[in-house]
XYZ file of N, CA and C in Angstrom:
444
model
N 23.741 -8.798 -36.639
C 23.401 -9.084 -38.031
C 22.268 -10.094 -38.125
N 21.923 -10.735 -37.028
C 20.963 -11.830 -37.150
C 19.549 -11.325 -37.396
N 19.187 -11.244 -38.650
C 17.841 -10.882 -39.061
C 17.426 -11.880 -40.137
N 17.033 -13.068 -39.685
C 16.700 -14.152 -40.608
C 15.443 -13.815 -41.390
N 15.434 -14.208 -42.640
C 14.263 -14.048 -43.500
C 13.701 -15.435 -43.772
N 12.401 -15.547 -43.748
C 11.715 -16.803 -44.014
C 10.551 -16.510 -44.940
N 10.595 -17.105 -46.129
C 9.540 -16.849 -47.109
C 9.225 -18.117 -47.893
N 7.980 -18.199 -48.325
C 7.608 -19.243 -49.271
C 8.072 -18.795 -50.650
N 8.023 -19.694 -51.599
C 8.428 -19.384 -52.967
C 7.643 -18.192 -53.515
N 6.343 -18.193 -53.297
C 5.497 -17.134 -53.840
C 5.733 -15.779 -53.170
N 6.323 -15.792 -51.975
C 6.613 -14.539 -51.282
C 7.952 -13.930 -51.698
N 8.829 -14.737 -52.288
C 10.142 -14.254 -52.686
C 10.036 -13.247 -53.820
N 10.857 -12.212 -53.744
C 10.962 -11.317 -54.893
C 11.853 -12.005 -55.920
N 11.824 -11.533 -57.125
C 12.689 -12.130 -58.145
C 14.156 -11.912 -57.787
N 14.488 -10.787 -57.203
C 15.876 -10.525 -56.796
C 16.301 -11.478 -55.681
N 15.440 -11.701 -54.696
C 15.764 -12.642 -53.621
C 15.982 -14.044 -54.178
N 15.088 -14.490 -55.050
C 15.225 -15.834 -55.616
C 16.506 -15.945 -56.431
N 16.796 -14.936 -57.208
C 18.031 -14.927 -57.991
C 19.249 -15.037 -57.069
N 19.279 -14.247 -56.002
C 20.416 -14.259 -55.084
C 20.583 -15.620 -54.407
N 19.490 -16.233 -53.997
C 19.557 -17.548 -53.358
C 20.040 -18.611 -54.348
N 19.452 -18.636 -55.534
C 19.838 -19.641 -56.530
C 21.260 -19.428 -57.035
N 21.667 -18.184 -57.152
C 23.028 -17.885 -57.603
C 24.051 -18.430 -56.611
N 23.820 -18.214 -55.325
C 24.749 -18.719 -54.316
C 24.703 -20.240 -54.237
N 23.514 -20.824 -54.322
C 23.421 -22.287 -54.303
C 24.196 -22.894 -55.464
N 24.070 -22.328 -56.650
C 24.791 -22.836 -57.814
C 26.291 -22.645 -57.641
N 26.707 -21.496 -57.127
C 28.132 -21.224 -56.926
C 28.763 -22.248 -55.984
N 28.021 -22.661 -54.957
C 28.572 -23.600 -53.979
C 28.375 -25.045 -54.414
N 27.136 -25.439 -54.681
C 26.848 -26.861 -54.910
C 27.268 -27.369 -56.284
N 27.283 -26.509 -57.282
C 27.650 -26.943 -58.630
C 29.103 -26.577 -58.936
N 29.456 -25.308 -58.778
C 30.788 -24.848 -59.172
C 31.843 -25.227 -58.133
N 31.687 -24.762 -56.887
C 32.712 -25.019 -55.862
C 32.914 -26.512 -55.630
N 31.816 -27.264 -55.545
C 31.933 -28.700 -55.276
C 32.143 -29.516 -56.552
N 32.279 -28.823 -57.672
C 32.525 -29.477 -58.954
C 31.569 -30.648 -59.168
N 30.280 -30.333 -59.042
C 29.252 -31.367 -59.079
C 28.138 -30.950 -60.038
N 28.290 -31.274 -61.315
C 27.228 -30.913 -62.253
C 25.976 -31.745 -61.993
N 24.923 -31.086 -61.563
C 23.646 -31.751 -61.308
C 22.538 -30.735 -61.506
N 21.316 -31.214 -61.546
C 20.164 -30.344 -61.751
C 19.815 -29.658 -60.426
N 20.341 -28.469 -60.203
C 20.132 -27.754 -58.942
C 18.665 -27.398 -58.739
N 17.985 -27.024 -59.790
C 16.563 -26.713 -59.692
C 15.787 -28.022 -59.828
N 15.252 -28.491 -58.709
C 14.682 -29.833 -58.658
C 13.167 -29.874 -58.488
N 12.506 -28.728 -58.601
C 11.057 -28.703 -58.469
C 10.558 -28.633 -57.035
N 11.470 -28.573 -56.074
C 11.058 -28.527 -54.667
C 11.008 -27.108 -54.108
N 11.647 -26.176 -54.786
C 11.659 -24.801 -54.283
C 10.258 -24.214 -54.165
N 9.372 -24.607 -55.069
C 8.034 -24.032 -55.099
C 7.195 -24.410 -53.880
N 7.541 -25.509 -53.200
C 6.777 -25.930 -52.018
C 7.582 -25.772 -50.727
N 8.787 -25.260 -50.843
C 9.663 -25.085 -49.683
C 9.467 -23.711 -49.050
N 9.919 -23.618 -47.811
C 10.130 -22.317 -47.201
C 11.624 -22.051 -47.320
N 11.982 -20.828 -47.604
C 13.378 -20.453 -47.790
C 13.796 -19.588 -46.603
N 14.872 -20.014 -45.948
C 15.383 -19.321 -44.765
C 16.784 -18.827 -45.083
N 17.036 -17.543 -44.877
C 18.362 -17.017 -45.158
C 18.644 -15.778 -44.323
N 19.932 -15.459 -44.288
C 20.418 -14.289 -43.578
C 21.192 -13.428 -44.554
N 20.923 -12.133 -44.519
C 21.663 -11.175 -45.334
C 22.450 -10.249 -44.423
N 23.590 -9.761 -44.920
C 24.306 -8.730 -44.177
C 23.678 -7.374 -44.486
N 24.255 -6.338 -43.919
C 23.694 -4.989 -44.084
C 23.684 -4.541 -45.540
N 24.583 -5.095 -46.351
C 24.663 -4.727 -47.769
C 23.730 -5.573 -48.644
N 22.991 -6.493 -48.031
C 22.069 -7.323 -48.794
C 22.687 -8.587 -49.355
N 23.943 -8.882 -48.989
C 24.610 -10.088 -49.465
C 24.154 -11.284 -48.615
N 23.836 -12.399 -49.283
C 23.393 -13.588 -48.570
C 24.577 -14.210 -47.834
N 24.416 -14.402 -46.541
C 25.460 -14.958 -45.684
C 25.290 -16.480 -45.561
N 24.048 -16.923 -45.334
C 23.753 -18.341 -45.157
C 22.313 -18.590 -45.594
N 22.043 -19.812 -46.040
C 20.692 -20.126 -46.498
C 20.410 -21.616 -46.389
N 19.127 -21.924 -46.382
C 18.661 -23.307 -46.506
C 17.210 -23.257 -46.948
N 16.679 -24.430 -47.225
C 15.250 -24.500 -47.507
C 14.650 -25.563 -46.604
N 13.425 -25.324 -46.206
C 12.688 -26.221 -45.334
C 11.603 -26.894 -46.164
N 11.637 -28.197 -46.177
C 10.715 -28.964 -47.003
C 9.643 -29.629 -46.141
N 8.412 -29.666 -46.630
C 7.328 -30.260 -45.845
C 7.418 -31.788 -45.785
N 6.696 -32.342 -44.846
C 6.598 -33.789 -44.724
C 6.153 -34.395 -46.053
N 6.722 -35.553 -46.377
C 6.275 -36.292 -47.541
C 6.896 -35.879 -48.860
N 7.712 -34.845 -48.877
C 8.315 -34.421 -50.141
C 9.625 -35.156 -50.397
N 10.570 -35.031 -49.483
C 11.833 -35.765 -49.600
C 11.854 -36.973 -48.675
N 11.214 -36.821 -47.513
C 11.161 -37.864 -46.497
C 9.772 -37.842 -45.868
N 9.475 -38.854 -45.061
C 8.195 -38.871 -44.343
C 8.108 -37.658 -43.412
N 9.262 -37.272 -42.843
C 9.318 -36.127 -41.947
C 9.645 -34.862 -42.742
N 9.488 -33.728 -42.083
C 9.968 -32.474 -42.659
C 11.482 -32.595 -42.858
N 12.028 -31.738 -43.695
C 13.450 -31.837 -44.015
C 14.069 -30.453 -44.175
N 15.360 -30.399 -43.919
C 16.155 -29.196 -44.177
C 17.120 -29.560 -45.296
N 17.193 -28.727 -46.316
C 18.080 -29.022 -47.430
C 18.736 -27.768 -47.979
N 19.676 -27.984 -48.901
C 20.421 -26.897 -49.547
C 21.017 -25.964 -48.485
N 21.585 -26.572 -47.460
C 22.187 -25.834 -46.347
C 23.573 -25.341 -46.780
N 23.792 -24.041 -46.698
C 25.117 -23.540 -47.063
C 25.414 -22.206 -46.414
N 26.700 -21.960 -46.270
C 27.211 -20.672 -45.823
C 28.040 -20.111 -46.967
N 27.809 -18.858 -47.280
C 28.586 -18.156 -48.301
C 30.077 -18.330 -47.979
N 30.887 -18.729 -48.963
C 32.322 -18.927 -48.705
C 32.998 -17.739 -48.025
N 32.537 -16.534 -48.271
C 33.137 -15.343 -47.668
C 32.868 -15.245 -46.169
N 31.932 -16.064 -45.656
C 31.551 -15.973 -44.242
C 31.782 -17.278 -43.480
N 32.494 -18.204 -44.065
C 32.756 -19.464 -43.382
C 33.717 -19.258 -42.217
N 33.609 -20.143 -41.238
C 34.473 -20.062 -40.064
C 33.973 -19.074 -39.019
N 32.781 -18.542 -39.210
C 32.209 -17.562 -38.279
C 30.974 -18.110 -37.569
N 30.774 -19.422 -37.639
C 29.653 -20.119 -36.980
C 28.278 -19.804 -37.553
N 28.235 -19.314 -38.797
C 26.933 -19.049 -39.409
C 26.199 -20.347 -39.743
N 26.924 -21.420 -40.007
C 26.275 -22.703 -40.259
C 25.497 -23.180 -39.050
N 26.100 -23.060 -37.877
C 25.407 -23.444 -36.635
C 24.186 -22.563 -36.406
N 24.356 -21.264 -36.619
C 23.230 -20.342 -36.436
C 22.100 -20.662 -37.407
N 22.461 -21.014 -38.628
C 21.462 -21.351 -39.646
C 20.672 -22.599 -39.265
N 21.363 -23.673 -38.904
C 20.665 -24.914 -38.550
C 19.816 -24.692 -37.300
N 20.333 -23.964 -36.334
C 19.562 -23.656 -35.121
C 18.277 -22.911 -35.488
N 18.388 -21.911 -36.345
C 17.211 -21.140 -36.764
C 16.223 -22.027 -37.512
N 16.728 -22.898 -38.391
C 15.847 -23.794 -39.156
C 15.108 -24.749 -38.229
N 15.816 -25.304 -37.255
C 15.171 -26.223 -36.307
C 14.115 -25.502 -35.471
N 14.380 -24.262 -35.102
C 13.395 -23.476 -34.355
C 12.133 -23.246 -35.176
N 12.308 -22.935 -36.461
C 11.144 -22.728 -37.339
C 10.314 -24.015 -37.415
N 10.983 -25.146 -37.600
C 10.269 -26.418 -37.719
C 9.564 -26.786 -36.422
N 10.224 -26.573 -35.293
C 9.584 -26.862 -34.008
C 8.367 -25.974 -33.789
N 8.503 -24.694 -34.093
C 7.385 -23.768 -33.919
C 6.218 -24.113 -34.838
N 6.522 -24.772 -35.966
C 5.470 -25.195 -36.898
C 4.808 -26.497 -36.438
N 5.293 -27.066 -35.331
C 4.684 -28.273 -34.788
C 5.277 -29.575 -35.275
N 6.389 -29.503 -35.994
C 7.037 -30.737 -36.455
C 7.616 -31.479 -35.253
N 7.569 -32.814 -35.298
C 8.137 -33.584 -34.190
C 9.435 -34.286 -34.577
N 9.793 -34.210 -35.858
C 11.040 -34.822 -36.325
C 11.452 -34.168 -37.635
N 12.740 -34.301 -37.932
C 13.269 -33.789 -39.191
C 14.326 -34.767 -39.694
N 14.303 -35.030 -40.989
C 15.300 -35.898 -41.616
C 16.064 -35.079 -42.637
N 17.368 -35.315 -42.697
C 18.211 -34.618 -43.655
C 19.043 -35.614 -44.440
N 19.472 -35.194 -45.599
C 20.443 -35.937 -46.402
C 21.738 -35.148 -46.294
N 22.609 -35.583 -45.382
C 23.813 -34.825 -45.058
C 25.008 -35.300 -45.864
N 25.840 -34.357 -46.283
C 27.116 -34.759 -46.839
C 27.888 -35.466 -45.727
N 28.477 -36.593 -46.074
C 29.062 -37.512 -45.096
C 30.073 -36.833 -44.169
N 30.873 -35.945 -44.707
C 31.908 -35.317 -43.892
C 31.328 -34.361 -42.847
N 30.034 -34.039 -42.946
C 29.388 -33.124 -42.005
C 28.593 -33.849 -40.911
N 28.767 -35.160 -40.813
C 28.010 -35.935 -39.810
C 28.197 -35.382 -38.401
N 29.432 -35.115 -38.000
C 29.676 -34.624 -36.643
C 29.028 -33.267 -36.406
N 29.032 -32.422 -37.418
C 28.363 -31.119 -37.315
C 26.892 -31.323 -36.963
N 26.211 -32.194 -37.701
C 24.788 -32.425 -37.457
C 24.538 -33.211 -36.176
N 25.454 -34.091 -35.804
C 25.326 -34.795 -34.521
C 25.267 -33.793 -33.369
N 25.972 -32.684 -33.519
C 25.977 -31.657 -32.486
C 24.601 -31.072 -32.201
N 23.660 -31.265 -33.116
C 22.283 -30.810 -32.927
C 21.377 -31.949 -32.465
N 21.934 -33.158 -32.400
C 21.143 -34.315 -31.982
C 20.721 -35.233 -33.112
N 21.145 -34.946 -34.342
C 20.820 -35.823 -35.461
C 21.548 -37.153 -35.298
N 20.884 -38.235 -35.724
C 21.441 -39.581 -35.672
C 21.370 -40.177 -37.074
N 22.441 -40.825 -37.493
C 22.448 -41.474 -38.808
C 21.383 -42.565 -38.842
N 20.632 -42.616 -39.933
C 19.623 -43.667 -40.069
C 19.634 -44.291 -41.463
N 20.794 -44.258 -42.104
C 20.974 -44.959 -43.374
C 22.446 -45.327 -43.504
N 22.699 -46.188 -44.431
C 24.077 -46.470 -44.811
C 24.552 -45.311 -45.689
N 25.850 -45.049 -45.736
C 26.349 -44.013 -46.647
C 25.984 -44.349 -48.098
N 25.742 -43.328 -48.886
C 25.405 -43.521 -50.295
C 25.961 -42.371 -51.122
N 26.089 -42.620 -52.413
C 26.590 -41.626 -53.345
C 25.420 -40.841 -53.915
N 25.517 -39.532 -53.843
C 24.518 -38.649 -54.449
C 25.272 -37.666 -55.327
N 25.145 -37.809 -56.623
C 25.811 -36.926 -57.584
C 27.323 -36.865 -57.364
N 27.913 -38.023 -57.029
C 29.352 -38.107 -56.873
C 29.879 -37.669 -55.509
N 28.975 -37.378 -54.568
C 29.369 -36.954 -53.229
C 28.751 -37.919 -52.214
N 29.568 -38.373 -51.265
C 29.104 -39.313 -50.248
C 28.162 -38.602 -49.273
N 26.994 -39.218 -49.051
C 25.967 -38.682 -48.163
C 25.501 -39.755 -47.179
N 24.743 -39.319 -46.199
C 24.069 -40.234 -45.274
C 22.801 -39.520 -44.790
N 21.734 -40.297 -44.599
C 20.511 -39.718 -44.032
C 20.652 -39.658 -42.527
N 20.137 -38.581 -41.946
C 20.190 -38.389 -40.496
C 18.829 -37.867 -40.036
N 18.445 -38.282 -38.823
C 17.133 -37.901 -38.298
C 17.276 -37.317 -36.904
N 16.459 -36.312 -36.638
C 16.369 -35.686 -35.322
C 14.916 -35.740 -34.885
N 14.694 -36.254 -33.680
C 13.359 -36.250 -33.093
C 13.369 -35.190 -32.003
N 12.416 -34.269 -32.090
C 12.348 -33.167 -31.108
C 11.817 -33.671 -29.783
């Protein structure tokens, strides 16, 4: 099933963008009971990385942000696995694919704003905490950095 798609905002079809935003809203706003402005103006400058199954359903997704937008380094954000596919290691596959894209683009480091409970998950890729925990929209987060 691993056929990752990587597109800029302008390359996305309206159906692809709808599917990505619909799943992001379902997880980050509804499932996590976190009313916040999901559309933050960063999608237009991000690369969008996702995996679809044979039926076209989004399995996992994230966005890759350029240096200087969220952090001095490039960043990975809006990382999620469709609830129907959790427990199948798609999160690991997604982060691995995102890191490969960033490395191939010549990035030497990446910083993320991780939900606090996922610190060990990201440590498994070599990320190191580089901030104190903080509240973001009612959810505990911490910044983490990986140097390639």
